mmCIF file of C-alpha atoms in Angstrom:
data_model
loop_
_atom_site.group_PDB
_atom_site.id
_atom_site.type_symbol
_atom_site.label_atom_id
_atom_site.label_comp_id
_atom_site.label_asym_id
_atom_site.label_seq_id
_atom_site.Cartn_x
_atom_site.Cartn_y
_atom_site.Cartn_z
ATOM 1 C CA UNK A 1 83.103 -42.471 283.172
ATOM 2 C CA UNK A 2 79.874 -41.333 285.007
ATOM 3 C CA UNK A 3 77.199 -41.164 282.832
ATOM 4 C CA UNK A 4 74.562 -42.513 285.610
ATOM 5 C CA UNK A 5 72.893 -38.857 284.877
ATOM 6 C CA UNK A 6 71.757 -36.824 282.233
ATOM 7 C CA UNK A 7 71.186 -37.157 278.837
ATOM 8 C CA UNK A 8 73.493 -39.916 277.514
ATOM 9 C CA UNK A 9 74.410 -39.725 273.343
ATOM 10 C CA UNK A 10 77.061 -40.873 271.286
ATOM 11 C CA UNK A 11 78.279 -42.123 267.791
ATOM 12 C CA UNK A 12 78.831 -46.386 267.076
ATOM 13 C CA UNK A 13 80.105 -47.695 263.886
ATOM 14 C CA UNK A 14 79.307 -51.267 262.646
ATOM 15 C CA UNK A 15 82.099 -52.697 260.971
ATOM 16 C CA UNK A 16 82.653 -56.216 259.643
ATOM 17 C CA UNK A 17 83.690 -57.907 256.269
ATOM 18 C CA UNK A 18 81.013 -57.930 253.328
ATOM 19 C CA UNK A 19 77.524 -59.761 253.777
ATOM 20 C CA UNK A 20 77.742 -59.923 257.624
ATOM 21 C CA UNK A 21 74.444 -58.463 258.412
ATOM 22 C CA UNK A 22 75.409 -55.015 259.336
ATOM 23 C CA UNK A 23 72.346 -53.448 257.259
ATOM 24 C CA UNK A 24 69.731 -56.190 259.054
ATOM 25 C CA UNK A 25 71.245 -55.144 261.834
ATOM 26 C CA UNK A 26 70.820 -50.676 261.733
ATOM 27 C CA UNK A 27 67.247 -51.493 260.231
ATOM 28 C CA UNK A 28 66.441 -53.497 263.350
ATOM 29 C CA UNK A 29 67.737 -50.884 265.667
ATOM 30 C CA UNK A 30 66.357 -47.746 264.292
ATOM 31 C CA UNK A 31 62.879 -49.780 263.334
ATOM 32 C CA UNK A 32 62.132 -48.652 259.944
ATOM 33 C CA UNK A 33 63.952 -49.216 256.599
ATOM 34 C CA UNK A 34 67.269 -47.302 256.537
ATOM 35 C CA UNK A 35 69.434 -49.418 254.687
ATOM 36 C CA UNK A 36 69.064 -51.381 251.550
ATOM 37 C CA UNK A 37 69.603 -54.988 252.201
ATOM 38 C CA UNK A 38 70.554 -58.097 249.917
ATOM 39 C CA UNK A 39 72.350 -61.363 249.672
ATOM 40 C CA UNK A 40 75.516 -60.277 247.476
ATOM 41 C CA UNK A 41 78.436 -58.877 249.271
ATOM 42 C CA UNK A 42 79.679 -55.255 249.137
ATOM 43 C CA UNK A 43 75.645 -53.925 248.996
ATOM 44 C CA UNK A 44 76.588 -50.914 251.315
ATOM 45 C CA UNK A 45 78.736 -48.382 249.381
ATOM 46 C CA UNK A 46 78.172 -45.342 251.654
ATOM 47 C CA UNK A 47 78.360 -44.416 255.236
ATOM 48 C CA UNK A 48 74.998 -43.986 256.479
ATOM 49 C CA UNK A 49 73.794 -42.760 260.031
ATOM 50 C CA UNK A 50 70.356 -44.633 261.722
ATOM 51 C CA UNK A 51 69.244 -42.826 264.569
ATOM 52 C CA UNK A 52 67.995 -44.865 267.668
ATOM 53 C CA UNK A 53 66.406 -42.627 270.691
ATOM 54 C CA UNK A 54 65.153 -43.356 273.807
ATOM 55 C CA UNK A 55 63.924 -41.175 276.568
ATOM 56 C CA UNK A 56 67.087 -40.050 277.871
ATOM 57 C CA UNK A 57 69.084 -40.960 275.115
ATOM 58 C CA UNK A 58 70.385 -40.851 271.650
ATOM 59 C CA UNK A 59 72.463 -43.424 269.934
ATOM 60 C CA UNK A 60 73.464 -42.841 266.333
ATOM 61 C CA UNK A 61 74.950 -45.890 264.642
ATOM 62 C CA UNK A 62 77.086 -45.348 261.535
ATOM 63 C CA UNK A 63 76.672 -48.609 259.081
ATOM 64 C CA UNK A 64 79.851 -48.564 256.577
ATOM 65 C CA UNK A 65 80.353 -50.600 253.429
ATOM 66 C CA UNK A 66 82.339 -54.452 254.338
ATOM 67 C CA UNK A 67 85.564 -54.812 255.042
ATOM 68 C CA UNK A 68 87.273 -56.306 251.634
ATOM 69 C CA UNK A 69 90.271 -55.446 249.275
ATOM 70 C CA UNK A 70 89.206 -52.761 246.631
ATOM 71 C CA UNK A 71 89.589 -53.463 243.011
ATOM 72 C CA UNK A 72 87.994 -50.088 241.596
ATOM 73 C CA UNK A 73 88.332 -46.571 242.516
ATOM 74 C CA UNK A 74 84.617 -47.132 243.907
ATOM 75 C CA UNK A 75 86.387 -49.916 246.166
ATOM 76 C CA UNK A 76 88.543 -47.351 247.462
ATOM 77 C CA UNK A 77 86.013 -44.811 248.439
ATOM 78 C CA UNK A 78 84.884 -47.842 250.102
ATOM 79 C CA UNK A 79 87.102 -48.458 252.825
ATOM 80 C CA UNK A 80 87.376 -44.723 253.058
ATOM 81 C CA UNK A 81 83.950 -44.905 253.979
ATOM 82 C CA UNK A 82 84.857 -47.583 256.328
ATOM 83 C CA UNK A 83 87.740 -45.417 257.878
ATOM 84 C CA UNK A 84 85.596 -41.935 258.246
ATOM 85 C CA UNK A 85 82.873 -44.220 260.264
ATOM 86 C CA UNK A 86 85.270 -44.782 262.476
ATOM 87 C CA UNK A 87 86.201 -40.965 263.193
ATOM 88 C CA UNK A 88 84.672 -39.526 266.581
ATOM 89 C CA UNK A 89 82.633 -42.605 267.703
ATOM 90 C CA UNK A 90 82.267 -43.438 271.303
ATOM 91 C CA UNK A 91 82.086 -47.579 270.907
ATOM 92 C CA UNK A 92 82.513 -49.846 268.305
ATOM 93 C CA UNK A 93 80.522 -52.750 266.740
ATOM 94 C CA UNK A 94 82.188 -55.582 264.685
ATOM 95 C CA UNK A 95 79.475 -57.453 263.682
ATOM 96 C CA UNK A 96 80.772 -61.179 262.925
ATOM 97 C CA UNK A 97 78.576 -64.299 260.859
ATOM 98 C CA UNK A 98 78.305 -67.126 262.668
ATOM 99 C CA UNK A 99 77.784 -69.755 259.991
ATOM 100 C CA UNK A 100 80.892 -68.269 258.238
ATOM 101 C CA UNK A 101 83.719 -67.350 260.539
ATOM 102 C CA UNK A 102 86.604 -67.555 258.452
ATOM 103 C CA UNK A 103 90.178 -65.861 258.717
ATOM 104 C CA UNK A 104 89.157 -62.392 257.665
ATOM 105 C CA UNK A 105 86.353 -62.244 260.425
ATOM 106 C CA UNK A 106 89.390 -63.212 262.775
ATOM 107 C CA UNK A 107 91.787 -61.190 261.541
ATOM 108 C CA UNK A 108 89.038 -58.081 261.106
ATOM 109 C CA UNK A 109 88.293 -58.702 264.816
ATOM 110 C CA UNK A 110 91.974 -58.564 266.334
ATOM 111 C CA UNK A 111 92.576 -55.639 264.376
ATOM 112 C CA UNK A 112 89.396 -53.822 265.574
ATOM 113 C CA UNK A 113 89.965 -54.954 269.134
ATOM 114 C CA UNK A 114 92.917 -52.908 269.609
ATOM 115 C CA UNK A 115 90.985 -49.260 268.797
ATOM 116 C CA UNK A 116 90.923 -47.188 272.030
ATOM 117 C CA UNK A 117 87.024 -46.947 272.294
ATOM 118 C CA UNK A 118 85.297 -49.391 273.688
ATOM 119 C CA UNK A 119 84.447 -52.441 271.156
ATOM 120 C CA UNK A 120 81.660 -55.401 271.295
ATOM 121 C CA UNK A 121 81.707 -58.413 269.109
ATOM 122 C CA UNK A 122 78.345 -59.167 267.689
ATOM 123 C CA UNK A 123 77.578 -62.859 266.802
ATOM 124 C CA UNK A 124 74.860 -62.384 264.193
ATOM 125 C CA UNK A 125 72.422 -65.152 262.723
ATOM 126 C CA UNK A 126 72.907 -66.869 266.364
ATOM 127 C CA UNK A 127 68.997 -68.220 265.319
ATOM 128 C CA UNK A 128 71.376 -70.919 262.673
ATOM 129 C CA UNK A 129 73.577 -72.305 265.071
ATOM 130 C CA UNK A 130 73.425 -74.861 267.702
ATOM 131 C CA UNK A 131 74.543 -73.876 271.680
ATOM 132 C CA UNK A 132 77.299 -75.612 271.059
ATOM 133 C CA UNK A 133 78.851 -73.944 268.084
ATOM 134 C CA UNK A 134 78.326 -70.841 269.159
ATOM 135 C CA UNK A 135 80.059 -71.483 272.477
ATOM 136 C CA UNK A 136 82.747 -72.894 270.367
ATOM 137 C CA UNK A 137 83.036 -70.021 268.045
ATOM 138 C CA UNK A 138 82.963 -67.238 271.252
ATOM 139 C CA UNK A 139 85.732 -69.452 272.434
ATOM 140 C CA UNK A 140 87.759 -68.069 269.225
ATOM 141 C CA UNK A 141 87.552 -64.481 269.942
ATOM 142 C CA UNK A 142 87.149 -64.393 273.949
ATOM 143 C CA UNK A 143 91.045 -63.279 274.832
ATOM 144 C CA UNK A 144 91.244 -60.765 271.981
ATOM 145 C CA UNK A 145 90.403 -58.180 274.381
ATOM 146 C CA UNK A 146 86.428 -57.030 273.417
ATOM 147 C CA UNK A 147 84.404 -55.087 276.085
ATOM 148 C CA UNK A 148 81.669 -57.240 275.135
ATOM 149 C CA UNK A 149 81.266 -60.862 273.253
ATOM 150 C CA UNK A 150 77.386 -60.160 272.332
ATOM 151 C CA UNK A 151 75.333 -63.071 270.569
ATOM 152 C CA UNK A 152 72.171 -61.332 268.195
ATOM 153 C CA UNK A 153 70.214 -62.046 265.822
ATOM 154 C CA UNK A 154 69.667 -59.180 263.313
ATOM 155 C CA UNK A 155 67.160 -60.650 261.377
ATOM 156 C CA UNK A 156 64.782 -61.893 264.386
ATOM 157 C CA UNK A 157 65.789 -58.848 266.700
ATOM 158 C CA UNK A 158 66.908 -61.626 269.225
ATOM 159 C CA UNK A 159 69.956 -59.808 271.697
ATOM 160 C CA UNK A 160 69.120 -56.328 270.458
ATOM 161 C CA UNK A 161 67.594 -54.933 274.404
ATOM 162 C CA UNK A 162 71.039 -56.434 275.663
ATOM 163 C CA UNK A 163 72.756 -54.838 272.914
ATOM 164 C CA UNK A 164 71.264 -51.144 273.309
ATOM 165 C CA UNK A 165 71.432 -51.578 277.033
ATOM 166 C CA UNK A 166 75.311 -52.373 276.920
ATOM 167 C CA UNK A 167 76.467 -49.422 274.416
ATOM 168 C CA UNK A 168 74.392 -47.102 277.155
ATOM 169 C CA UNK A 169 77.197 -48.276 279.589
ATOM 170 C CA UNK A 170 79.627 -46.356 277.729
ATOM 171 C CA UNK A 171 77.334 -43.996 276.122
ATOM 172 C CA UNK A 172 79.234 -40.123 277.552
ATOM 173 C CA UNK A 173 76.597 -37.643 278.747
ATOM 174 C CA UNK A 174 75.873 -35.414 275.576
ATOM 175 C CA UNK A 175 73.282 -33.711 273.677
ATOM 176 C CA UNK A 176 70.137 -34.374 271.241
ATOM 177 C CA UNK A 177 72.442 -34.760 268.067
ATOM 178 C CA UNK A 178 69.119 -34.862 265.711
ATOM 179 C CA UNK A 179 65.483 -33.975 265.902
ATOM 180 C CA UNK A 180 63.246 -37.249 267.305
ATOM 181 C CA UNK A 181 61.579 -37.559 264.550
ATOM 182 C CA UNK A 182 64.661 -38.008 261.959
ATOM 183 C CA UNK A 183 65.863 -41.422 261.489
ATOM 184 C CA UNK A 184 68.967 -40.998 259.422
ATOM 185 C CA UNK A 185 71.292 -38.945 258.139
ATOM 186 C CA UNK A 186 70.590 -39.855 254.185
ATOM 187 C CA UNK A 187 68.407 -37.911 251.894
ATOM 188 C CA UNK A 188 65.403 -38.800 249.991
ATOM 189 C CA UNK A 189 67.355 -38.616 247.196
ATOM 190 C CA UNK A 190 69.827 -40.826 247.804
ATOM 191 C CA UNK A 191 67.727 -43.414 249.837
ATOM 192 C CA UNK A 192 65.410 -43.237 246.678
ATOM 193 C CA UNK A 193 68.490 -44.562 244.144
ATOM 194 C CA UNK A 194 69.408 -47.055 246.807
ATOM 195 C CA UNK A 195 65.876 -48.882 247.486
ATOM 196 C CA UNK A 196 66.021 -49.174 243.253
ATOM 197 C CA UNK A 197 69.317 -50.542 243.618
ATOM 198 C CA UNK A 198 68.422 -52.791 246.216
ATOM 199 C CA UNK A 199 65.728 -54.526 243.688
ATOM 200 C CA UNK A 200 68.298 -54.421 240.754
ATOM 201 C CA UNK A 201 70.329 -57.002 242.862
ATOM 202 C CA UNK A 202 68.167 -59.285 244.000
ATOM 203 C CA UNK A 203 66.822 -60.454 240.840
ATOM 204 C CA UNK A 204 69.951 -59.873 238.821
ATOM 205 C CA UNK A 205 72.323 -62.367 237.811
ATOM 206 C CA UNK A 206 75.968 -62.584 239.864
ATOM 207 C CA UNK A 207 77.875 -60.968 237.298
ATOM 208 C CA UNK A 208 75.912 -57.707 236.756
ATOM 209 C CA UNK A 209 75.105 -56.540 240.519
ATOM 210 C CA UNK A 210 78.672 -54.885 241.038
ATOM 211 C CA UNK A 211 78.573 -52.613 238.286
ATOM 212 C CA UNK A 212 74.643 -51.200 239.050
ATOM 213 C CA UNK A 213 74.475 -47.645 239.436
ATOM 214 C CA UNK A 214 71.739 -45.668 239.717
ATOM 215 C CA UNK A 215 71.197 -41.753 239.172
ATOM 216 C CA UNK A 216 68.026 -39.802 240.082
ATOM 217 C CA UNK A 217 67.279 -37.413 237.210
ATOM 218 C CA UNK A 218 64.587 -35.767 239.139
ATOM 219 C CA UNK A 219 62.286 -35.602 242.047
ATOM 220 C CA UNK A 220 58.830 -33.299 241.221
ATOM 221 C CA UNK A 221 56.102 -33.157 243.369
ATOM 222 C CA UNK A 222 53.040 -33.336 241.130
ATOM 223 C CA UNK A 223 50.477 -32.715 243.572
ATOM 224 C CA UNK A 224 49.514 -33.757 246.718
ATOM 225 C CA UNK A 225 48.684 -37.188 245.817
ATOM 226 C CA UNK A 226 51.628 -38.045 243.041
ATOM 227 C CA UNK A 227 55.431 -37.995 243.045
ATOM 228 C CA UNK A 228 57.393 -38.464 239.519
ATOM 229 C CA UNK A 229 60.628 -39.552 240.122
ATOM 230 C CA UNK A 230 63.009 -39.985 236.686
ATOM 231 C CA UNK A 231 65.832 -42.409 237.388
ATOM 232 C CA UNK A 232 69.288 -43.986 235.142
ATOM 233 C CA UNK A 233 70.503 -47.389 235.705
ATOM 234 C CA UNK A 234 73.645 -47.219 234.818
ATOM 235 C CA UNK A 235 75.469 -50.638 234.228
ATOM 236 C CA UNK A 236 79.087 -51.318 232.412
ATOM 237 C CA UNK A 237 78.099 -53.605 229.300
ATOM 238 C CA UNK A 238 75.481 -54.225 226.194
ATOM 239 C CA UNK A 239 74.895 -57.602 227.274
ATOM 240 C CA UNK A 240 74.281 -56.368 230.878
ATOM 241 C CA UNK A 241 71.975 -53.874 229.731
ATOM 242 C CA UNK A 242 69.918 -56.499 227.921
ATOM 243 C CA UNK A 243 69.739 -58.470 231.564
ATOM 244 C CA UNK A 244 68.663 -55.705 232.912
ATOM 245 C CA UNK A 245 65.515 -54.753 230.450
ATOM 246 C CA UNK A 246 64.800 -58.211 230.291
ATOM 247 C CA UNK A 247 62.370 -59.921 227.437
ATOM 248 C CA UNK A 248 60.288 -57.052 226.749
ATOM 249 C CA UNK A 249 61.214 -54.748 229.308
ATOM 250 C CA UNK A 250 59.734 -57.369 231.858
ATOM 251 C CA UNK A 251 62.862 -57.383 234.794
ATOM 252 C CA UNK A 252 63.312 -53.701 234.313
ATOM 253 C CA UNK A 253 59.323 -53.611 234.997
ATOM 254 C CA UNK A 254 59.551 -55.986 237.856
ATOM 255 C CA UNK A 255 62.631 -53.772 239.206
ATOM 256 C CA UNK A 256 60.674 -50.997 238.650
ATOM 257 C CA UNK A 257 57.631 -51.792 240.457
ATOM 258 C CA UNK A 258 59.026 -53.641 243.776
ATOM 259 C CA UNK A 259 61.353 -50.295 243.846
ATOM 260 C CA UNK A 260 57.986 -48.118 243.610
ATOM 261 C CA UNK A 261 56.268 -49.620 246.323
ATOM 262 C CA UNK A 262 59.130 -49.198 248.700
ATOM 263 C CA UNK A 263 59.641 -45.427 247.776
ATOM 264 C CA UNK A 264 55.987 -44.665 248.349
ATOM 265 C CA UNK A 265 55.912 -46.136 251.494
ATOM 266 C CA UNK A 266 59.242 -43.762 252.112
ATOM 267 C CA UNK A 267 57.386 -40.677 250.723
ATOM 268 C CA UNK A 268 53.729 -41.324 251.897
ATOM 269 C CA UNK A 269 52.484 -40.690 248.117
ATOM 270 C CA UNK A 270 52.220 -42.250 245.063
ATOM 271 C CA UNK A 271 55.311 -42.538 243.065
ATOM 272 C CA UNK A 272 55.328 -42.505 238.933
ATOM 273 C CA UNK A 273 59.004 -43.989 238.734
ATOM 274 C CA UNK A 274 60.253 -43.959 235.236
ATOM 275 C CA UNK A 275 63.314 -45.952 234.505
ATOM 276 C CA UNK A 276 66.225 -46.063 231.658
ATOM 277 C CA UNK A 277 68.845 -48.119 231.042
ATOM 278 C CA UNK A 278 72.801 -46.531 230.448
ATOM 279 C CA UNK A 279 75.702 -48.059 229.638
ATOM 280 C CA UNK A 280 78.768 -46.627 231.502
ATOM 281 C CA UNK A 281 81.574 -48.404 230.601
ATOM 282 C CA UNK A 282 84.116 -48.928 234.022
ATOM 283 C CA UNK A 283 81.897 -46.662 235.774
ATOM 284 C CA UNK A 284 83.377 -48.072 238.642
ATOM 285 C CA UNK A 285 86.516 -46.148 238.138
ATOM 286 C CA UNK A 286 85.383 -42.798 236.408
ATOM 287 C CA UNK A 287 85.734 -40.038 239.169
ATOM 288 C CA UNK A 288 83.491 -38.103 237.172
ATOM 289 C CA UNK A 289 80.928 -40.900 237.042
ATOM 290 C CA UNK A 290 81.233 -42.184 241.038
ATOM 291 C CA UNK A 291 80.591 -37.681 241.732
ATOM 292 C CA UNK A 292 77.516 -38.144 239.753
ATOM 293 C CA UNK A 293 75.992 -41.370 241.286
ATOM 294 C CA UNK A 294 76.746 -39.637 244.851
ATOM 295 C CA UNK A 295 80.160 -41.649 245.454
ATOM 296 C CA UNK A 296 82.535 -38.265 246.212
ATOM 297 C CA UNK A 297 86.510 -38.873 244.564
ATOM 298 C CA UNK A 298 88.469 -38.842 247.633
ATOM 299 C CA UNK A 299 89.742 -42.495 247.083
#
């Protein structure tokens, strides 16, 4: 492939199992907040695009939900999502934890290895690791065939020049895919109910985070200085629900205003965000439910 000159561009999907880092990893690269990030496996449930451009080129890199077995119909669309972000890319990414390499990782990495595009393992978290485990773990994966064995680090933007400067390699000549000033694919909408998400499950307990949804109701413009956004949280029991409000409303408050700050930095205005709390019993695998939280029924 010559692609010494011209305008280079190209799709690259980040695939790995749940909890990897894959999020960290397209905020990092675009720059700005793109992707909601948290501690509890499965946080990605879409596909999402993050748009990285330089001056004579355009990468767009496709984050998709982890790798894992699906339980629910929203499991399903999932790895769907998983599968379409691999449709039409020019290199893949399987992003691997290096303080937990386990036999998924290894088995999600021989599988990827064989796609015909070319494929770099990322060693994430490389910053919690000494030299020596890290050699040891790139000793695992070296003959499975990768273009590239890449150590990062997501979080501290350690490896991400090399990165960027590797996928250019095999970047084809190609257009401007999106305006410069557009950093993903997602709209406000949408980025909106995931940023509330996002606080839901970091100060909710482990047994409620999987079944939070969240709807916008509506998005008005009240004037140049004030947005009103109306939002459901919809969760599948009573008892969850009660988690959720907390004593006197106070988690849904706290929720609530860490979400708001976010979404006004998003929007550049002030944001009234109004909350409520709906129970949606197995939400999870109501087609007509995962349509209207933005989840589409082809799983």
């Amino acid at each position: 492939m010559d692609n010494s000159k011209g305008f280079r561009s190209g799709f690259v999907a980040i695939v790995g199992r749940p909890n990897v880092g894959k999020s960290t990893l397209i905020n990092a690269l675009v720059g700005e907040k793109v992707a909601i990030v948290s501690s509890r496996p499965q946080t990605t449930r879409n596909r999402l695009m993050g748009i990285v451009c330089g001056e004579d080129y355009q990468m767009v890199f496709v984050d998709t939900p982890g790798i894992h077995t699906p339980r629910t119909r929203l499991g399903s669309y999932m790895m769907q999502a998983v599968q379409e972000g691999m449709e039409g890319i020019d290199a893949l990414t399987v992003l691997v934890d290096v303080t937990s390499v386990g036999p998924n990782d290894r088995q999600i990495a021989a599988d990827m290895a064989k796609k015909k595009v070319p494929v770099f393992l990322l060693l994430n978290k490389i910053d919690l690791v000494e030299p020596s485990e890290l050699l040891r773990i790139i000793d695992i994966f070296k003959d499975m065939g990768f273009t590239a064995i890449l150590p990062i680090s997501a979080k501290e933007k350690n490896g991400l020049d090399e990165l960027v400067s590797e996928l250019l390699k095999v970047m084809p000549n190609g257009p401007k895919y999106f305006p410069d000033d557009m950093i993903t694919d997602q709209p406000e909408r949408l980025i909106c109910a995931e940023l509330i998400r996002e606080k839901a499950l970091l100060h909710l307990r482990d047994e409620v985070p999987h079944g939070i949804g969240v709807e916008i109701l509506g998005i008005q413009k009240k004037s140049e200085t004030l947005t009103e956004i109306h939002a459901d949280i919809y969760c599948e029991r009573d008892s969850h629900k009660a988690i959720i409000i907390g004593k006197r409303g106070a988690m849904l408050a706290q929720i609530g205003k860490e979400a708001r700050i976010d979404i006004e930095s998003l929007l550049g205005t002030p944001v009234n965000l109004q909350l409520w709390v709906k129970v949606r019993p197995d939400w999870r695998n109501s087609l007509s439910d995962l349509r209207t939280l933005g989840y589409d029924d082809r799983a």
